[in-house]
PDB file of N, CA and C in Angstrom:
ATOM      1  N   UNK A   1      -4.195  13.546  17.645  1.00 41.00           N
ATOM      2  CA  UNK A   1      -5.501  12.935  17.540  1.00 41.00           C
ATOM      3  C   UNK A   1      -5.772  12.629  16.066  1.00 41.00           C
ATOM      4  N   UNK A   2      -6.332  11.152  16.001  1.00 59.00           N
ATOM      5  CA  UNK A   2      -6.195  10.807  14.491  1.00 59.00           C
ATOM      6  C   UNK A   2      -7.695  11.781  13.767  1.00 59.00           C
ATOM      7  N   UNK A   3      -8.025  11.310  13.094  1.00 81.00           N
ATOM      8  CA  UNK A   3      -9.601  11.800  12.431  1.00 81.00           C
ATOM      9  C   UNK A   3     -10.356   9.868  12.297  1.00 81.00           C
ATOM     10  N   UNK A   4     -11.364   9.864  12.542  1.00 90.00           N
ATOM     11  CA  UNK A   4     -12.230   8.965  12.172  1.00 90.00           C
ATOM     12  C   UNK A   4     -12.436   8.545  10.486  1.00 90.00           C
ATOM     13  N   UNK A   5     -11.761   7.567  10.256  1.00 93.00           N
ATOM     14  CA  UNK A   5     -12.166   7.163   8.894  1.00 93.00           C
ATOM     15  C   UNK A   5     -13.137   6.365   8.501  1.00 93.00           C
ATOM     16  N   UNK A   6     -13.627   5.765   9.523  1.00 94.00           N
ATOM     17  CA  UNK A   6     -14.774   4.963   9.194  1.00 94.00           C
ATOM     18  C   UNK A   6     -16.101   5.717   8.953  1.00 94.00           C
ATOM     19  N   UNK A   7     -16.566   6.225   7.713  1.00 96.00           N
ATOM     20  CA  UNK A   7     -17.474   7.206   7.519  1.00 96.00           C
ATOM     21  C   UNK A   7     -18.366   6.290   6.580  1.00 96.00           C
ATOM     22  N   UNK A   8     -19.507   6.351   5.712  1.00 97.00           N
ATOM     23  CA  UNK A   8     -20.100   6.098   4.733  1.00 97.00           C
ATOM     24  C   UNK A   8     -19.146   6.612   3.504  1.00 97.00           C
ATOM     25  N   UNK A   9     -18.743   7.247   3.743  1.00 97.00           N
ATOM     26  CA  UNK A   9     -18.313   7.840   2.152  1.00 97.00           C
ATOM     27  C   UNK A   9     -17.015   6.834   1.811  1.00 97.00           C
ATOM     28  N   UNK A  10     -16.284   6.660   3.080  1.00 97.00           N
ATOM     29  CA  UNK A  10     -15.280   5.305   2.997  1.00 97.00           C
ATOM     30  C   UNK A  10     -15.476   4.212   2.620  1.00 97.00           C
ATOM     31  N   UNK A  11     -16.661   3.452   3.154  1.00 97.00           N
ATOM     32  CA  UNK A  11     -17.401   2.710   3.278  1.00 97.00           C
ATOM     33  C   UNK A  11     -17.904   2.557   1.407  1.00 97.00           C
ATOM     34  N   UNK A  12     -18.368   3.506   1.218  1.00 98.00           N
ATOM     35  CA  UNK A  12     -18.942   3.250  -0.437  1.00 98.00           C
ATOM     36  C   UNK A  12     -17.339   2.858  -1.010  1.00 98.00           C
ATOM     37  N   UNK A  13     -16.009   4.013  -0.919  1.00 98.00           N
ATOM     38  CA  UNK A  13     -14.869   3.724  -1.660  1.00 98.00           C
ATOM     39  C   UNK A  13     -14.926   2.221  -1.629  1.00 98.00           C
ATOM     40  N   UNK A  14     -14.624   1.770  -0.465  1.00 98.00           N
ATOM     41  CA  UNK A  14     -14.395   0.567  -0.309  1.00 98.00           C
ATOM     42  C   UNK A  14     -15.434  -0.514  -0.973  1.00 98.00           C
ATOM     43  N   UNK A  15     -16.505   0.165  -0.899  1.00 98.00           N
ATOM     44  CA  UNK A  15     -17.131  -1.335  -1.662  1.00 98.00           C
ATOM     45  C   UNK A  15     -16.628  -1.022  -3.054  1.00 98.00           C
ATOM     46  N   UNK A  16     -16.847   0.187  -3.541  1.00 98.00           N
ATOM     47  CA  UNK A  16     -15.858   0.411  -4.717  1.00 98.00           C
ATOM     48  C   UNK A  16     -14.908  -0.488  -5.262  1.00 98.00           C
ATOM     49  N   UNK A  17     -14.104  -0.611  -4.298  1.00 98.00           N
ATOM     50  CA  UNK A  17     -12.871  -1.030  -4.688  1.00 98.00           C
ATOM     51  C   UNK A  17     -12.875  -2.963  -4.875  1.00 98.00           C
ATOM     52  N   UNK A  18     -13.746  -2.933  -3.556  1.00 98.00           N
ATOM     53  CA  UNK A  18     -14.009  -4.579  -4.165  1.00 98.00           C
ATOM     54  C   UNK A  18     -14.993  -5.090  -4.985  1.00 98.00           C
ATOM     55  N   UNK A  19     -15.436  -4.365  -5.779  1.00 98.00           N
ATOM     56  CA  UNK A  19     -16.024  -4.729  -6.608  1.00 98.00           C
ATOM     57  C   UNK A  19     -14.911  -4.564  -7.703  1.00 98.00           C
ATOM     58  N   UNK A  20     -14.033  -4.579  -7.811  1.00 98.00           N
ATOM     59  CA  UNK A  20     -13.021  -4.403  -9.251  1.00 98.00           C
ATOM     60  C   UNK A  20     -12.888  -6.090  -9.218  1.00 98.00           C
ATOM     61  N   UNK A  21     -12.684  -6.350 -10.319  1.00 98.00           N
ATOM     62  CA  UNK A  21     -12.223  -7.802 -10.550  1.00 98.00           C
ATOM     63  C   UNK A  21     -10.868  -8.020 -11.132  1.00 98.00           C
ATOM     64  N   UNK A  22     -10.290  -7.117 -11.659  1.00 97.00           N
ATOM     65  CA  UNK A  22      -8.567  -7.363 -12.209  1.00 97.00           C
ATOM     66  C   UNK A  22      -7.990  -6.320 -12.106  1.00 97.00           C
ATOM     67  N   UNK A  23      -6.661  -6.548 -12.530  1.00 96.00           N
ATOM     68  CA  UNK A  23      -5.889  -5.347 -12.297  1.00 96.00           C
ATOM     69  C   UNK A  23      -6.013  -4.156 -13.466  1.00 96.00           C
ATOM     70  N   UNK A  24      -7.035  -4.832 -14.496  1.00 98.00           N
ATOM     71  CA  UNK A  24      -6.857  -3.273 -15.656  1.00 98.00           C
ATOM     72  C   UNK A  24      -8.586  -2.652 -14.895  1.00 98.00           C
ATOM     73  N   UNK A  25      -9.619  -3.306 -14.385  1.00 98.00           N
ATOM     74  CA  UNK A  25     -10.186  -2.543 -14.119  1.00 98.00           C
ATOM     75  C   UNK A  25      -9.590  -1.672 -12.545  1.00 98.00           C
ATOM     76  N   UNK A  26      -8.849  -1.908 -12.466  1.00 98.00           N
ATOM     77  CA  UNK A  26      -8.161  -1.169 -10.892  1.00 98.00           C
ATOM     78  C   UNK A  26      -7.381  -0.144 -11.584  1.00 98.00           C
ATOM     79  N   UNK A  27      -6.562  -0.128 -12.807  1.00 98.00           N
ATOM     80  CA  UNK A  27      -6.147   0.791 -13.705  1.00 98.00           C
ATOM     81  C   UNK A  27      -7.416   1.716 -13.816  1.00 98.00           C
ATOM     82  N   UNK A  28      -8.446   1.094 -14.716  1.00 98.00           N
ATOM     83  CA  UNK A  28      -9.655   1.640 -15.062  1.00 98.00           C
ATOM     84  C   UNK A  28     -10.091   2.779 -13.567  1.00 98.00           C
ATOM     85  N   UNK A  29     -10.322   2.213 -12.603  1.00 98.00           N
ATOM     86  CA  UNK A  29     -11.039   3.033 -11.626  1.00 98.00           C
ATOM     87  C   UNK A  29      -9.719   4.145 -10.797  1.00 98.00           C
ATOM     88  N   UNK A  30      -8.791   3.226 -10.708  1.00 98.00           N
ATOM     89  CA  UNK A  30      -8.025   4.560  -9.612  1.00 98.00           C
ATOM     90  C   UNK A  30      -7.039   5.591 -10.806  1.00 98.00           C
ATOM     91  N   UNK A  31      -6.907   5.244 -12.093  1.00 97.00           N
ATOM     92  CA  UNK A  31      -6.947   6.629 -12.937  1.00 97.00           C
ATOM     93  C   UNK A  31      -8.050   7.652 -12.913  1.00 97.00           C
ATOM     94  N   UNK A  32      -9.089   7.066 -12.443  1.00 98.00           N
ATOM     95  CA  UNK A  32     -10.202   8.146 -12.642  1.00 98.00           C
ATOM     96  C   UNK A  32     -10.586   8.811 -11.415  1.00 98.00           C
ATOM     97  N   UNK A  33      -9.950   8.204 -10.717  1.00 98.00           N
ATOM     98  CA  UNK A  33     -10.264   8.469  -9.027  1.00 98.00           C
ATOM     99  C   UNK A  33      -9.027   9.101  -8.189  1.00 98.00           C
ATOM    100  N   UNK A  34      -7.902   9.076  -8.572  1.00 98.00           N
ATOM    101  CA  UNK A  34      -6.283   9.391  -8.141  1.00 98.00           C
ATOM    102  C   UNK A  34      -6.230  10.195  -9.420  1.00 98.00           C
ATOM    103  N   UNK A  35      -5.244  11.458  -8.667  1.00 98.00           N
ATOM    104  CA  UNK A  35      -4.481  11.722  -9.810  1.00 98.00           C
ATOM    105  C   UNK A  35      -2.962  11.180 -10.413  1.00 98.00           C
ATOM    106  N   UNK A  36      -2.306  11.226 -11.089  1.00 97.00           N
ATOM    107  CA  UNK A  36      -1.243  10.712 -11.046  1.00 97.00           C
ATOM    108  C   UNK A  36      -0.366  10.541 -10.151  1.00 97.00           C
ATOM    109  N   UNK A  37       0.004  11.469  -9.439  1.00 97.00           N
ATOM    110  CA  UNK A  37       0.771  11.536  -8.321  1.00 97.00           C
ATOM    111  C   UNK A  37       0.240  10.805  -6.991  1.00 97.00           C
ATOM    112  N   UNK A  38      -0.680  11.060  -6.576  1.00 98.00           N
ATOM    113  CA  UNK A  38      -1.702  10.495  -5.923  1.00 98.00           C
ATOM    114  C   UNK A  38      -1.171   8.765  -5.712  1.00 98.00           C
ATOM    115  N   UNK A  39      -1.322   7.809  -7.054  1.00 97.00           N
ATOM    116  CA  UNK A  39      -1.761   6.752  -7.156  1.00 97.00           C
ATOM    117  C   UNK A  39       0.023   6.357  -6.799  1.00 97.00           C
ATOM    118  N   UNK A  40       0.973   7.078  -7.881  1.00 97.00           N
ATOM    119  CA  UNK A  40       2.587   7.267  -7.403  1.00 97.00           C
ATOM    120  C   UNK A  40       3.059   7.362  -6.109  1.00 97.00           C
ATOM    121  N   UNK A  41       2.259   7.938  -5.195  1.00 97.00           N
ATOM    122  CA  UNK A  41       2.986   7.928  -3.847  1.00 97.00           C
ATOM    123  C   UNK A  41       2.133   6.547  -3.187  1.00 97.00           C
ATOM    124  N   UNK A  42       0.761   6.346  -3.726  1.00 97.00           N
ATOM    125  CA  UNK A  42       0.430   5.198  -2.764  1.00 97.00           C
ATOM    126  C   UNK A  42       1.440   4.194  -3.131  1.00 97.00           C
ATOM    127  N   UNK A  43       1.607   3.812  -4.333  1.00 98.00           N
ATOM    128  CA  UNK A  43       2.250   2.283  -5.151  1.00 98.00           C
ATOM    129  C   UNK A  43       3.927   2.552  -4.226  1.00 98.00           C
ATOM    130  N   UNK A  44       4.291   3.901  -4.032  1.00 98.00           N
ATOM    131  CA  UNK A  44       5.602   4.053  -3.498  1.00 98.00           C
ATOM    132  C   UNK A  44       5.754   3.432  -2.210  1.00 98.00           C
ATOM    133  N   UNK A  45       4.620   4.070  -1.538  1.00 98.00           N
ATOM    134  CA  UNK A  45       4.648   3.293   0.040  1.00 98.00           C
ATOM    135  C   UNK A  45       4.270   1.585  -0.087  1.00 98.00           C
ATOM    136  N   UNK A  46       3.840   1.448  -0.288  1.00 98.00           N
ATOM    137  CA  UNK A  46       3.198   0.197  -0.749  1.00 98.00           C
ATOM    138  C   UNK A  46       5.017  -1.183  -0.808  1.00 98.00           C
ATOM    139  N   UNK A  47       5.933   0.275  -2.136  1.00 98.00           N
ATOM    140  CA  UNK A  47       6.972  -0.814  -2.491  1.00 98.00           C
ATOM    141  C   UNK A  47       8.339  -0.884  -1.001  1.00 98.00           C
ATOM    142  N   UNK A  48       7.754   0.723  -0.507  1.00 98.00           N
ATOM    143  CA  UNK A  48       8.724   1.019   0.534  1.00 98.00           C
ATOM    144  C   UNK A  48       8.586  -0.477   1.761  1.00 98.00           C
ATOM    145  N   UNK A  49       7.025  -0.098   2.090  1.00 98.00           N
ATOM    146  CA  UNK A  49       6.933  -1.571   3.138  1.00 98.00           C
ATOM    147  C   UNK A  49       7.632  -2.830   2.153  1.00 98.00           C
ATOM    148  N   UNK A  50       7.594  -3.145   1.233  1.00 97.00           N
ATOM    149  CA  UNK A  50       7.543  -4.425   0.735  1.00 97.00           C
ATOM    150  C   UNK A  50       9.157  -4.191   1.265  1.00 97.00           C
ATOM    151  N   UNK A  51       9.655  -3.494   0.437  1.00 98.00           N
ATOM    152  CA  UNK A  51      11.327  -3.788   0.993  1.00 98.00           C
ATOM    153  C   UNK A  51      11.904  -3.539   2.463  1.00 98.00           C
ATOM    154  N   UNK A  52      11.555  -2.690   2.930  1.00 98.00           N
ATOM    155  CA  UNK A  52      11.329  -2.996   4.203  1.00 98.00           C
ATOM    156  C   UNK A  52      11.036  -4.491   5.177  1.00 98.00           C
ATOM    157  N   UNK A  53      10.121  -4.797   5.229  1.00 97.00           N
ATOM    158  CA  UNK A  53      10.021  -6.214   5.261  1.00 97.00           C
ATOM    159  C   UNK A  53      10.857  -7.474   4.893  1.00 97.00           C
ATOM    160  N   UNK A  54      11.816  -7.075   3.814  1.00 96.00           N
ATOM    161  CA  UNK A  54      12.856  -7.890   3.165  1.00 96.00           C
ATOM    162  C   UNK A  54      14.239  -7.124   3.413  1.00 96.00           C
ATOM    163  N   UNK A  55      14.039  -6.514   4.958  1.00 97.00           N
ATOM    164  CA  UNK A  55      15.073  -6.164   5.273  1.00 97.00           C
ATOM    165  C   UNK A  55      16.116  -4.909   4.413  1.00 97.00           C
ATOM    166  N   UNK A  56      15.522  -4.364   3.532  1.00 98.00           N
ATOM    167  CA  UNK A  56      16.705  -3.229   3.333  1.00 98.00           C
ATOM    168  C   UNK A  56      16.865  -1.806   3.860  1.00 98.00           C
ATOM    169  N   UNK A  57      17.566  -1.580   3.798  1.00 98.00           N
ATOM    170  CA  UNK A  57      18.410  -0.255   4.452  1.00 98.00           C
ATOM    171  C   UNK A  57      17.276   1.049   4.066  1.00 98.00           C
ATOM    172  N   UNK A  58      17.518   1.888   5.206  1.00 98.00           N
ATOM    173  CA  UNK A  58      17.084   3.375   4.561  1.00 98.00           C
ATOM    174  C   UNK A  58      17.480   3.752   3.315  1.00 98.00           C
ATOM    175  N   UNK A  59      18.859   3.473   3.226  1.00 98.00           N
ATOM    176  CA  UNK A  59      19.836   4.242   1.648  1.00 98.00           C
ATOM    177  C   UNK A  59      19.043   3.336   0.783  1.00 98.00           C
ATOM    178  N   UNK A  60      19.074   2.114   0.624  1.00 98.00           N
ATOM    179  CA  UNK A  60      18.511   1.015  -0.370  1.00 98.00           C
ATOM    180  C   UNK A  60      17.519   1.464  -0.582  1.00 98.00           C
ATOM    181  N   UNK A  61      16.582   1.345   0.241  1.00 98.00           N
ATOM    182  CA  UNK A  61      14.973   2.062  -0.342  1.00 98.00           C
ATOM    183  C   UNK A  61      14.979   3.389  -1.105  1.00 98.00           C
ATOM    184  N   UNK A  62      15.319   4.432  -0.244  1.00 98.00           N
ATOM    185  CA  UNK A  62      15.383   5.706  -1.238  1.00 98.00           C
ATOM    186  C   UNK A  62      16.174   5.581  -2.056  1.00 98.00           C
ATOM    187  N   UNK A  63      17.651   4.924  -2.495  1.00 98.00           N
ATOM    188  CA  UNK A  63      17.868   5.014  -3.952  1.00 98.00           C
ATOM    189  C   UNK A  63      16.877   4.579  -4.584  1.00 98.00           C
ATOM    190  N   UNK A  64      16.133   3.166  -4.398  1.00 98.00           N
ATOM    191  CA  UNK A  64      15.127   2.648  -5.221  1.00 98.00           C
ATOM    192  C   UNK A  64      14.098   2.952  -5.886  1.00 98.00           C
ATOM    193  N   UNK A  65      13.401   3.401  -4.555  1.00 98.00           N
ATOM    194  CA  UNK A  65      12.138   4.200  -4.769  1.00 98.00           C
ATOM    195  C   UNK A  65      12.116   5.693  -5.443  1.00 98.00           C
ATOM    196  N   UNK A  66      13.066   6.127  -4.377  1.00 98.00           N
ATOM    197  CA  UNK A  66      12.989   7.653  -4.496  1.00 98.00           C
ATOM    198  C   UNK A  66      12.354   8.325  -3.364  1.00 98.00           C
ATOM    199  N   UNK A  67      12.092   7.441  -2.733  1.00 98.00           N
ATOM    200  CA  UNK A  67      10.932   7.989  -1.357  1.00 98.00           C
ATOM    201  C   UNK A  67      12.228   8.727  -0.649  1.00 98.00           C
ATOM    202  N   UNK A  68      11.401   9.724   0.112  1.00 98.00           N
ATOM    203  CA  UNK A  68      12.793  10.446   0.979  1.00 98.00           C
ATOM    204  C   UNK A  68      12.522   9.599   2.368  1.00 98.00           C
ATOM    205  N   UNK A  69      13.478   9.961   3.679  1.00 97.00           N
ATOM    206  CA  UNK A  69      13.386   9.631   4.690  1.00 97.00           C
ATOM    207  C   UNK A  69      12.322   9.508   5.368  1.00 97.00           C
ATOM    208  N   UNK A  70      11.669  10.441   5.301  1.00 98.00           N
ATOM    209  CA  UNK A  70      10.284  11.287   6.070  1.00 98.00           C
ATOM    210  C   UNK A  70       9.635   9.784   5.770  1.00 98.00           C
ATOM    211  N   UNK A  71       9.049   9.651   4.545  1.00 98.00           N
ATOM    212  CA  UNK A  71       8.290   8.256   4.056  1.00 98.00           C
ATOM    213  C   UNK A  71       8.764   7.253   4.274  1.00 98.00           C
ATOM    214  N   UNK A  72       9.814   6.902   4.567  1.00 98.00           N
ATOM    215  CA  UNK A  72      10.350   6.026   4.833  1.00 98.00           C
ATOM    216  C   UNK A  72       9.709   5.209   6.272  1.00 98.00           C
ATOM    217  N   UNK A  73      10.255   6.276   7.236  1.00 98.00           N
ATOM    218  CA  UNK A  73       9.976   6.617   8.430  1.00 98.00           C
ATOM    219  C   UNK A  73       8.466   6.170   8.829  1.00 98.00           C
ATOM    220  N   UNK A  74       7.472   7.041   8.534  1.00 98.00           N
ATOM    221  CA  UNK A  74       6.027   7.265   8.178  1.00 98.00           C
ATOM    222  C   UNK A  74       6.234   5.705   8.372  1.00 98.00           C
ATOM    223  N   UNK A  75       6.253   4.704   7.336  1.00 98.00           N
ATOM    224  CA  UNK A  75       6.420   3.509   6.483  1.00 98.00           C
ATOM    225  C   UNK A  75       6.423   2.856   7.711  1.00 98.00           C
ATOM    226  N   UNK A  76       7.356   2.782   7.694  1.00 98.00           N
ATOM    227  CA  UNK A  76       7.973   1.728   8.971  1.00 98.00           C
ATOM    228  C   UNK A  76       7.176   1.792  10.137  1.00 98.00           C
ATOM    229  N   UNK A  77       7.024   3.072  10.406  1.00 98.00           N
ATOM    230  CA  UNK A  77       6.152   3.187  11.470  1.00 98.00           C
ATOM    231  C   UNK A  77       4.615   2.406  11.945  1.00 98.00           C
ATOM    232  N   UNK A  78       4.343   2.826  10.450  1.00 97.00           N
ATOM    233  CA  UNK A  78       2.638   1.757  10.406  1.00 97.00           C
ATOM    234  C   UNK A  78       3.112   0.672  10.546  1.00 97.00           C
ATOM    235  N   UNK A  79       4.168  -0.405   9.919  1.00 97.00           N
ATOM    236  CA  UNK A  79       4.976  -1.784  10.091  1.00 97.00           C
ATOM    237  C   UNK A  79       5.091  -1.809  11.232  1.00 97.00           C
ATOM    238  N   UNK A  80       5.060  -0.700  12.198  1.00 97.00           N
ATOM    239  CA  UNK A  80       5.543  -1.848  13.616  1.00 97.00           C
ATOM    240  C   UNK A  80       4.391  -1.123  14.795  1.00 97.00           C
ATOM    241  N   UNK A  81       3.867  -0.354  14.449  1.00 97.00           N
ATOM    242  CA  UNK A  81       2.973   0.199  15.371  1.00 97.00           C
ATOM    243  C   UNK A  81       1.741   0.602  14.848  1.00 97.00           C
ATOM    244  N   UNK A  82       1.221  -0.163  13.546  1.00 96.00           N
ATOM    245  CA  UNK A  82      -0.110   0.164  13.216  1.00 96.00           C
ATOM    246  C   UNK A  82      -1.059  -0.948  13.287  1.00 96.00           C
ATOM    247  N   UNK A  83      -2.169  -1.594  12.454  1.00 96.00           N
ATOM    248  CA  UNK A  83      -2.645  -2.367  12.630  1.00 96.00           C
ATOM    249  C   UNK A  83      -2.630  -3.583  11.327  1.00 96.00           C
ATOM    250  N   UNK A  84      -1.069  -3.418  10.754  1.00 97.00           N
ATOM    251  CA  UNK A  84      -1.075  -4.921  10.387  1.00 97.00           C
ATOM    252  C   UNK A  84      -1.961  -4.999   9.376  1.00 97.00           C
ATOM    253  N   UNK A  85      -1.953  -4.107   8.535  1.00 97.00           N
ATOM    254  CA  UNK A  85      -2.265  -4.449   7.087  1.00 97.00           C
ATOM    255  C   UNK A  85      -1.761  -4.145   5.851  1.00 97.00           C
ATOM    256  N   UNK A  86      -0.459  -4.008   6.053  1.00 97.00           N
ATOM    257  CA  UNK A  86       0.632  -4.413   5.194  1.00 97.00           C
ATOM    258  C   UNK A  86       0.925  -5.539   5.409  1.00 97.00           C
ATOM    259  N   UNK A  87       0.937  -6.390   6.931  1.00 96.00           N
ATOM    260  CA  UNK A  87       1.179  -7.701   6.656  1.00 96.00           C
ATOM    261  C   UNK A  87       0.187  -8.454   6.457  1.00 96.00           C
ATOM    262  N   UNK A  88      -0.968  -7.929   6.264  1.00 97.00           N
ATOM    263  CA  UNK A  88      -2.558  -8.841   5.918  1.00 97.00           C
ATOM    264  C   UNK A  88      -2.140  -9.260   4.453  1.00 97.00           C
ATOM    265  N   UNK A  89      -1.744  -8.223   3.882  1.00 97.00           N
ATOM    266  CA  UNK A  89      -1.730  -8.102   2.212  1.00 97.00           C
ATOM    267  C   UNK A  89      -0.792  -9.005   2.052  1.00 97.00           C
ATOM    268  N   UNK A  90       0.854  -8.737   2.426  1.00 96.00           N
ATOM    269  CA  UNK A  90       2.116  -9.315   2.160  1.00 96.00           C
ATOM    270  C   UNK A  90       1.750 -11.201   2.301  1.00 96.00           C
ATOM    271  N   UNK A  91       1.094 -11.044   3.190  1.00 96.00           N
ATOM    272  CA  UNK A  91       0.599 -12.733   3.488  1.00 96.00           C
ATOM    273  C   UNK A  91      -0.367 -13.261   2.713  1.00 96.00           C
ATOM    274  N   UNK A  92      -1.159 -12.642   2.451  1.00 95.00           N
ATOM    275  CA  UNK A  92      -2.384 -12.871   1.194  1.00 95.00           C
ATOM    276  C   UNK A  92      -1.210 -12.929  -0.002  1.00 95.00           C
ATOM    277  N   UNK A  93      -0.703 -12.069  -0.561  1.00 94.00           N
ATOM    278  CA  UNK A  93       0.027 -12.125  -1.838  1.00 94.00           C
ATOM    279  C   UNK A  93       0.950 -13.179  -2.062  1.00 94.00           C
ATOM    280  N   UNK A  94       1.473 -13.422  -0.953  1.00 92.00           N
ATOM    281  CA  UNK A  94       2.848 -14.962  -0.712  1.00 92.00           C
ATOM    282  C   UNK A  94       1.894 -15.968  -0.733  1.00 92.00           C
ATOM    283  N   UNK A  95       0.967 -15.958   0.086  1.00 90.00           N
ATOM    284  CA  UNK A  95      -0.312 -17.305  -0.518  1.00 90.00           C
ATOM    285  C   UNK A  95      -0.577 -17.498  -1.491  1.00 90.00           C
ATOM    286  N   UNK A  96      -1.075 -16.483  -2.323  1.00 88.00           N
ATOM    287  CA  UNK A  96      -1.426 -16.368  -4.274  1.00 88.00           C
ATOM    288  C   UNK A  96      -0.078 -17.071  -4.996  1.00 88.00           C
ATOM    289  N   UNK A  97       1.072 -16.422  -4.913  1.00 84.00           N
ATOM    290  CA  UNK A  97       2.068 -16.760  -5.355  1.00 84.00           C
ATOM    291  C   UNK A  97       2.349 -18.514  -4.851  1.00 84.00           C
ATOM    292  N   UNK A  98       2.298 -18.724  -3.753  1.00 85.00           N
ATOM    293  CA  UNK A  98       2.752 -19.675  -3.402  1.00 85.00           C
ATOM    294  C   UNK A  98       1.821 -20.814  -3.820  1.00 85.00           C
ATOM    295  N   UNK A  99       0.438 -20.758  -4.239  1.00 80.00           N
ATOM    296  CA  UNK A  99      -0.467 -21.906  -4.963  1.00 80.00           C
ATOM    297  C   UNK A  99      -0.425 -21.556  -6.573  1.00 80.00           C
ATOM    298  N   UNK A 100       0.414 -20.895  -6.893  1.00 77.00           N
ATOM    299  CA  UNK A 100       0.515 -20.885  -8.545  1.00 77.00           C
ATOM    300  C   UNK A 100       1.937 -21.143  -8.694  1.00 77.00           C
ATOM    301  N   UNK A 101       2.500 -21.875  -7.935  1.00 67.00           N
ATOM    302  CA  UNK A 101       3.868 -22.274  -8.149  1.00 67.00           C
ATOM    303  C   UNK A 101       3.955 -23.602  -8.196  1.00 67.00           C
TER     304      UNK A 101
END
């Protein structure tokens, strides 16, 4: 049984978060809000889906990353049985890229 994330206190993060306008105030706020490690394992999963998605291997990713299996796993899992917002992002970001080219 999952836990309910849709709370107010989420709800504020989140407006939080869109209210940042670049990437040094996103530096600025999730240093102060993450601890190091914290912000390291999100950016990890984050690179795990990306390669994932571009097709590489279990071995490929964890040499890369460093992520072990377990995360890997985890990873993939939201990719094919969650709700599709790794590919919200991945498609938003190939759009950005793709009108500044």
């Amino acid at each position: 049984m999952s836990k309910n994330i849709r709370t107010s206190a989420v709800d504020h993060l989140f407006e939080a978060i869109l209210s940042l306008k670049d990437s040094e105030e996103c530096y600025t706020f999730f240093e102060d809000i993450c601890t190091v490690n914290e912000l390291l394992s999100l950016s990890q999963r984050f690179e795990v889906a990306r390669m994932l998605r571009n097709h590489k291997t279990y071995l490929e990713i964890a040499e890369k990353t460093g992520a072990s299996t377990a995360t890997i796993s985890r990873v993939n899992r939201s990719l094919n049985y969650g709700k599709d917002g790794y590919d919200m992002v991945f498609s938003r970001i190939s759009e950005i890229k793709d009108g500044n080219e």
